[in-house]
mmCIF file of C-alpha atoms in Angstrom:
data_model
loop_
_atom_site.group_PDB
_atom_site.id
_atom_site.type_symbol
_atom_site.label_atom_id
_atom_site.label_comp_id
_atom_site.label_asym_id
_atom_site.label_seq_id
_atom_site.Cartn_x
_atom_site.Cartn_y
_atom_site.Cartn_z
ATOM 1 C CA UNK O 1 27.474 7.814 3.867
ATOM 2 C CA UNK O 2 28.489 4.670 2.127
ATOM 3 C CA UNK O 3 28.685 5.418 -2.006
ATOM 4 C CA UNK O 4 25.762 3.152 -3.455
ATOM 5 C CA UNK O 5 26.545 1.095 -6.436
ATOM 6 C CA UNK O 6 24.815 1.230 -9.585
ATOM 7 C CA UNK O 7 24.225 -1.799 -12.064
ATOM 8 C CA UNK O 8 22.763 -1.809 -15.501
ATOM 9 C CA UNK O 9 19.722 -4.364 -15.667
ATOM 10 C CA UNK O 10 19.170 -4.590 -19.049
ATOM 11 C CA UNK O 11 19.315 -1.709 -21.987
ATOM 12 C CA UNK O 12 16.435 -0.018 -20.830
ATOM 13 C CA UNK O 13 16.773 -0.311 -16.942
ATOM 14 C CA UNK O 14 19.236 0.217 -13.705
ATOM 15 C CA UNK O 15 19.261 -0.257 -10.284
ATOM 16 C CA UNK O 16 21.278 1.144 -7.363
ATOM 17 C CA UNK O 17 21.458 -1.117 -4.320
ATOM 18 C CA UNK O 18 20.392 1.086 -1.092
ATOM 19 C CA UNK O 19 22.434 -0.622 1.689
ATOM 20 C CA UNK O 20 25.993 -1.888 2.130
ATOM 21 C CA UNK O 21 27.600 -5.038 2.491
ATOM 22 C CA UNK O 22 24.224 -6.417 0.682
ATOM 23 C CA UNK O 23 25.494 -10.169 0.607
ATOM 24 C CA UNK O 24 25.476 -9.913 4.640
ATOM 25 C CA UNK O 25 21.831 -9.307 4.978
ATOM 26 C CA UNK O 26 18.778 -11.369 4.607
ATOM 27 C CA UNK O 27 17.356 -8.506 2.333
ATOM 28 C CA UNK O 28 18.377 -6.384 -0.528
ATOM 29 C CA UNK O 29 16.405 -2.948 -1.152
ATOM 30 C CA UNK O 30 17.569 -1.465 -4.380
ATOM 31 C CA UNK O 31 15.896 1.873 -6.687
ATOM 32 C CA UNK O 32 14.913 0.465 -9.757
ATOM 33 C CA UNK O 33 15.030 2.649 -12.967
ATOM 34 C CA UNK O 34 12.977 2.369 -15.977
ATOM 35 C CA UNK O 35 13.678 4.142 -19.157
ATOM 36 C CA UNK O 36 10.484 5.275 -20.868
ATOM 37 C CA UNK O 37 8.681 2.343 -22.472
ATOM 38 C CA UNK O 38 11.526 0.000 -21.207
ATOM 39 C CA UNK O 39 11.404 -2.910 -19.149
ATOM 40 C CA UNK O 40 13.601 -5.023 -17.130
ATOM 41 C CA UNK O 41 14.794 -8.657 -18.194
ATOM 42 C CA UNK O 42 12.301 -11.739 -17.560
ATOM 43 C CA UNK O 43 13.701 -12.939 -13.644
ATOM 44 C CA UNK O 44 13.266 -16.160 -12.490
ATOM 45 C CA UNK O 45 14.815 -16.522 -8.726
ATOM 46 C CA UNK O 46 15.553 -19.342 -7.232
ATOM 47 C CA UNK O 47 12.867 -21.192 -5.205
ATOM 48 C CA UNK O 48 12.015 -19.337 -2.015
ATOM 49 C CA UNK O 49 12.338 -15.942 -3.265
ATOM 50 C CA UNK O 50 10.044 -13.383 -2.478
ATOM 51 C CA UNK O 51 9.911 -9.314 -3.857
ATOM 52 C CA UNK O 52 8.331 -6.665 -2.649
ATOM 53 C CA UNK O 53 7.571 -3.382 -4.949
ATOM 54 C CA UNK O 54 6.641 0.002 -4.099
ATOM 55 C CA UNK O 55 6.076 2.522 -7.171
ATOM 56 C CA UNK O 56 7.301 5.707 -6.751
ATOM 57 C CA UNK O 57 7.178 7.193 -10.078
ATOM 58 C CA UNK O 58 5.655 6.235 -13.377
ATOM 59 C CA UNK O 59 3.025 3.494 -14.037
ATOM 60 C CA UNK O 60 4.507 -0.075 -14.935
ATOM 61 C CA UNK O 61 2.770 -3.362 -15.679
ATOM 62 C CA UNK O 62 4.435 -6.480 -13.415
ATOM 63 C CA UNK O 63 4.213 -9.957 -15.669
ATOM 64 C CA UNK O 64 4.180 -12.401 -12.871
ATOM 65 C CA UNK O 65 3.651 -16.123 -14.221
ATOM 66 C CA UNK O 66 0.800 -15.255 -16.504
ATOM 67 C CA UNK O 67 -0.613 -12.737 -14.635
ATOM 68 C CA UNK O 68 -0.556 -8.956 -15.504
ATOM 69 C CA UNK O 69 -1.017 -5.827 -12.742
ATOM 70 C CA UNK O 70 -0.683 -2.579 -14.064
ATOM 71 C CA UNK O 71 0.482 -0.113 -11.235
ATOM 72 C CA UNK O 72 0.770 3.434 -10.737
ATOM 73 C CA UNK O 73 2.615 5.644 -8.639
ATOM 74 C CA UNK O 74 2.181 4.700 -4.357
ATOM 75 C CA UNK O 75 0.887 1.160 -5.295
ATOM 76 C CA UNK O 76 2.911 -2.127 -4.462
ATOM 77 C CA UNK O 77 3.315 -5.642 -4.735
ATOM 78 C CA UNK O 78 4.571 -8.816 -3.266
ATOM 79 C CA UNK O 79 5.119 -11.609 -5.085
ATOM 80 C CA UNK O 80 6.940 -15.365 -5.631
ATOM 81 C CA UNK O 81 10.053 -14.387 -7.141
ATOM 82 C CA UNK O 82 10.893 -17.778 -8.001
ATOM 83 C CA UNK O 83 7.953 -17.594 -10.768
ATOM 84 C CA UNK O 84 8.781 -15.815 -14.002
ATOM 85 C CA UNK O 85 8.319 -12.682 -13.621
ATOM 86 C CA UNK O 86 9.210 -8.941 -15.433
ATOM 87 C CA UNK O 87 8.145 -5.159 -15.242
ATOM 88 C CA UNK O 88 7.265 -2.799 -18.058
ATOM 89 C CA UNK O 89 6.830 0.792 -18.317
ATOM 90 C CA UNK O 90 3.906 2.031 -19.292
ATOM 91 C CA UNK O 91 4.425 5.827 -19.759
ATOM 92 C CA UNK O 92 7.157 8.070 -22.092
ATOM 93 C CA UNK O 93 8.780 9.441 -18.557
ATOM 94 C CA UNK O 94 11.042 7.339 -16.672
ATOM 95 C CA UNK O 95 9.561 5.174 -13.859
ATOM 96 C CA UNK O 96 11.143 4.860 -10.533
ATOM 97 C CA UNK O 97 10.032 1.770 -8.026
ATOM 98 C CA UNK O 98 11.717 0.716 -4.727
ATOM 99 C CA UNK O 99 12.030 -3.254 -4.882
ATOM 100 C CA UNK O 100 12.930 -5.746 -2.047
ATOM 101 C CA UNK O 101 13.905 -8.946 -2.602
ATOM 102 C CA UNK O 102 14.341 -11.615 0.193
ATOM 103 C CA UNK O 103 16.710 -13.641 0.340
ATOM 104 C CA UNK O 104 19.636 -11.654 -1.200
ATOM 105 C CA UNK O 105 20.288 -12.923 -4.618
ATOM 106 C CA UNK O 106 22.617 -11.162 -7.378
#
C-alpha cells in the first residue's frame, strides 16, 4: 500500500490525498479534517471545477457563493468549485468528510 500524503489546509484543517500519482488522474479523492469549530480556507478553483462531499463525521456548514447548507454526518454535496466556496465546523469534535474534486487541481 502506497503511504498517503498529508497536507495542512489551513490552521484548523488537513487533508490526506487517498490515491497515488494524483496529478495523473482526472480526479482527486482526499479525507478532509476539521478541527473543532475550524474551517478550511475560502477556495475558489479555476473555471470548470466541480467537488463532490460526503460527511462522514461531524456536522459542517458549506459557504458556496452566498449560499449556506449545513450538513451532518452521511449527507453530501456537489457543487461549482470555481464559485467561492468554504466549509465550517459546526460541533466541538473533529469533523471528517471525504471530498472529490474534478479536475485535479493542487
Amino acid at each position: 500500500k502506497a503511504q498517503s500524503e498529508v497536507f495542512i489546509h489551513s490552521d484548523r484543517s488537513s487533508y490526506e490525498i487517498l490515491t497515488s500519482k494524483v496529478l495523473a488522474k482526472r480526479m482527486m479523492p482526499i479525507l478532509l479534517k476539521i478541527d473543532p469549530e475550524g474551517s478550511t480556507n475560502r477556495e475558489e478553483n479555476p473555471k470548470g471545477t466541480e467537488k463532490f462531499i460526503f460527511i462522514l463525521d461531524g456536522k459542517v456548514e458549506v459557504k458556496v457563493d452566498g449560499e449556506t447548507y449545513q450538513l451532518g454526518k452521511n449527507n453530501s454535496l456537489y457543487f461549482d468549485a470555481s464559485k467561492p466556496h468554504k466549509i465550517v465546523n459546526l460541533n466541538k469534535t473533529p469533523a471528517k468528510l471525504i471530498c472529490v474534486t474534478t479536475p485535479v487541481h493542487l
